């Protein structure tokens, strides 16, 4: 690493000095955009999602795109900071703070996009009251919450050693006492001592390790919101890793872009060296090649297979019409040009690296859009078969809110950098002094801090009263004529026998129609002529399913001759096939109200591991603050 | 409106559970006849009574709505050979559910599988799948599957995430994007997932198999209004389906004789709607001796 100036502290503290006119204008601009987005959101709350361009076919749009995009760039923090910290890469030090801050702010903005996308944000708490563990949205909720908590904790733990420095400097410069107090509280009484260092090192090491799987899980379950559906273009086995790689890819590009902005804005040329950019550029190159590889795998196999709906989707996505031009523009400027800019070490100038990063950021937003929208325009039953052409172009409200999302992200970032130095003072000093931290991160020891996941438990449904028994009631239209109905065995076969009598004497040669009553009509069983004893018969439909009791209502009607026609009898006989009713409890299927045990067990186990690690980290911080009080 | 009213047996109010047999309708035997006016109902003592008294509005309890009618497995059969694409089914549905102009619960598609094959009409209600992808993904259990097979939506619980719309492979679900203007009649009846109105802004909705009608022994509006007898509705547990003209057929025989199938079986969703292919079968099905085509239905209008 190139030697760094030794006056790290004053240089980095200088970034907290009051802003000049350009800085104030920048904040005013961001505030204005955020205010416009807020108005747009209130408007949307007032009139419903009708004010967006989303409709019944394209039911997700730019809000969902923003959600995936921001969750994606949140991976910057994890990758740069955690992976480099775990592997003890020294050059990470001036970058970590910025990366961790990106994670927190991108997550906040990304999560709020989901709420803006909801038709009923007022019912948000239903997700907790009625939450179903089988739904990928619940997985999202749980993992994003876990990730956000972890990222906050991680960002904060790495900031603790800076707090005493900040408090001292703020006091010296006569800043507001409240600010000084804030720094003091956040410092937890930290001071440079081996014991303090050891505690901090443990906390930081544990966080750096656990945050990596959490981050991977987050973007995996985000992809599963799409991957778990049966839609062409979404139902893909590689969607998890594809999204994770895409996230780290766009996150790395985001951090390079942020570095370039802060380098210029705060004159940090002495700390954010071209070498930092070049090292990240190598990583970015590797990731862009990986992303290209995943994209090829995803679409080439789909295209080669050539299934009908896939073909229609690819036609829309990359064909001559529809999204085709923009897809290939993305492939060229979002992937091809950045690779070309980053490929040759000799040509990796700062300008080309930053250009590549900006192109990747824009391209990845568009790529997310191309994942969300074209699939929704290509359902299995072609809407064209009902003369409908689904189309989508974001409305003014959606565009304003999207602009507001970006503005809010930049604003949070800017305000953060007004209060806390955007480069970690203590880590950068370490770098400058080439002094390696003595305390090596130790493996996390899970504490018995159990945070049980609250699970939706389903009310048992009791089976209702049994079906009332249908009783028979003979109806006679002509008093002289009667029809009797019975069930007998004839030649080892069960028969339904009707007996037609006129004035007490059997009627011969009358046509009798046999039927069985069903819910919505009468099902014919057959017809027969009466013999000289006045009986007509059809086979008893023993194998016919007839409800849970198997006792259908039969009917016999005399059709001919005219003298006796119209006489009928209805009667209920047991003996038909009884169907087994569904039990009151639904099975523990994916669709049922009860979640399958395996899903619950997996989620609870994972949460226990992660949250007990958080508990361990918090315990270290508590210990740390006690140390000072004792001393 | 008569049809929508309930039987005053007291059973419906008691949770709808006891009205198991769905009150047999006194349909005239055999061929077409006028629609019945009087309705037979079962009292708790098991007596058949003629129910023609005015019936008030009764909203079933949410527990009864979520459970469904015990012992029933509602099923629909759509005869693609009989459908002439007139759209009366969809119109009847729209009218009775007060559906706004921007959506349809039942949509009639004009399908053509390839350029060489004949086009045919394809009415598509909700399939009320036995393995419903929409219900799997709902984060709050607002959409649920009942014992009687019906998949319903509780618009008072739905959070409007639209995951169910993305998950349904058949594009069945529609959304209340704006604030709905509900008809006075819809408001007067009060809300139940069994009929889905009055509508709520920001929630999903779809075909409900006319759950309230089936419970009372009435055919769904689409089936009742089909002039071609292309739609049939019934109870799988009774192995019977009935058409608008009151013709009742054995479900198993109909599916066997006419080579019934379910749309996109390969998706594994197990729909509760069967289709009869748009042709007349004259050859034996595999494993059956000789021609089996019986006088099942009279097809006047073939596919157009």
PDB file of C-alpha atoms in Angstrom, chain A residues 28-38 400 403-405 407:
ATOM      1  CA  UNK A  28     -31.442  21.535  -0.864  1.00  0.00           C
ATOM      2  CA  UNK A  29     -31.831  19.761  -4.204  1.00  0.00           C
ATOM      3  CA  UNK A  30     -32.085  16.360  -2.558  1.00  0.00           C
ATOM      4  CA  UNK A  31     -34.612  17.672  -0.052  1.00  0.00           C
ATOM      5  CA  UNK A  32     -36.706  19.129  -2.864  1.00  0.00           C
ATOM      6  CA  UNK A  33     -36.792  15.819  -4.747  1.00  0.00           C
ATOM      7  CA  UNK A  34     -37.664  13.954  -1.539  1.00  0.00           C
ATOM      8  CA  UNK A  35     -40.464  16.429  -0.840  1.00  0.00           C
ATOM      9  CA  UNK A  36     -41.858  15.934  -4.353  1.00  0.00           C
ATOM     10  CA  UNK A  37     -41.777  12.167  -3.846  1.00  0.00           C
ATOM     11  CA  UNK A  38     -43.545  12.542  -0.514  1.00  0.00           C
ATOM     12  CA  UNK A 400     -41.294  10.926  -8.936  1.00  0.00           C
ATOM     13  CA  UNK A 403     -36.414   9.807  -8.088  1.00  0.00           C
ATOM     14  CA  UNK A 404     -37.269  10.370  -4.431  1.00  0.00           C
ATOM     15  CA  UNK A 405     -35.884   6.951  -3.526  1.00  0.00           C
ATOM     16  CA  UNK A 407     -32.588  11.286  -3.532  1.00  0.00           C
TER      17      UNK A 407
END
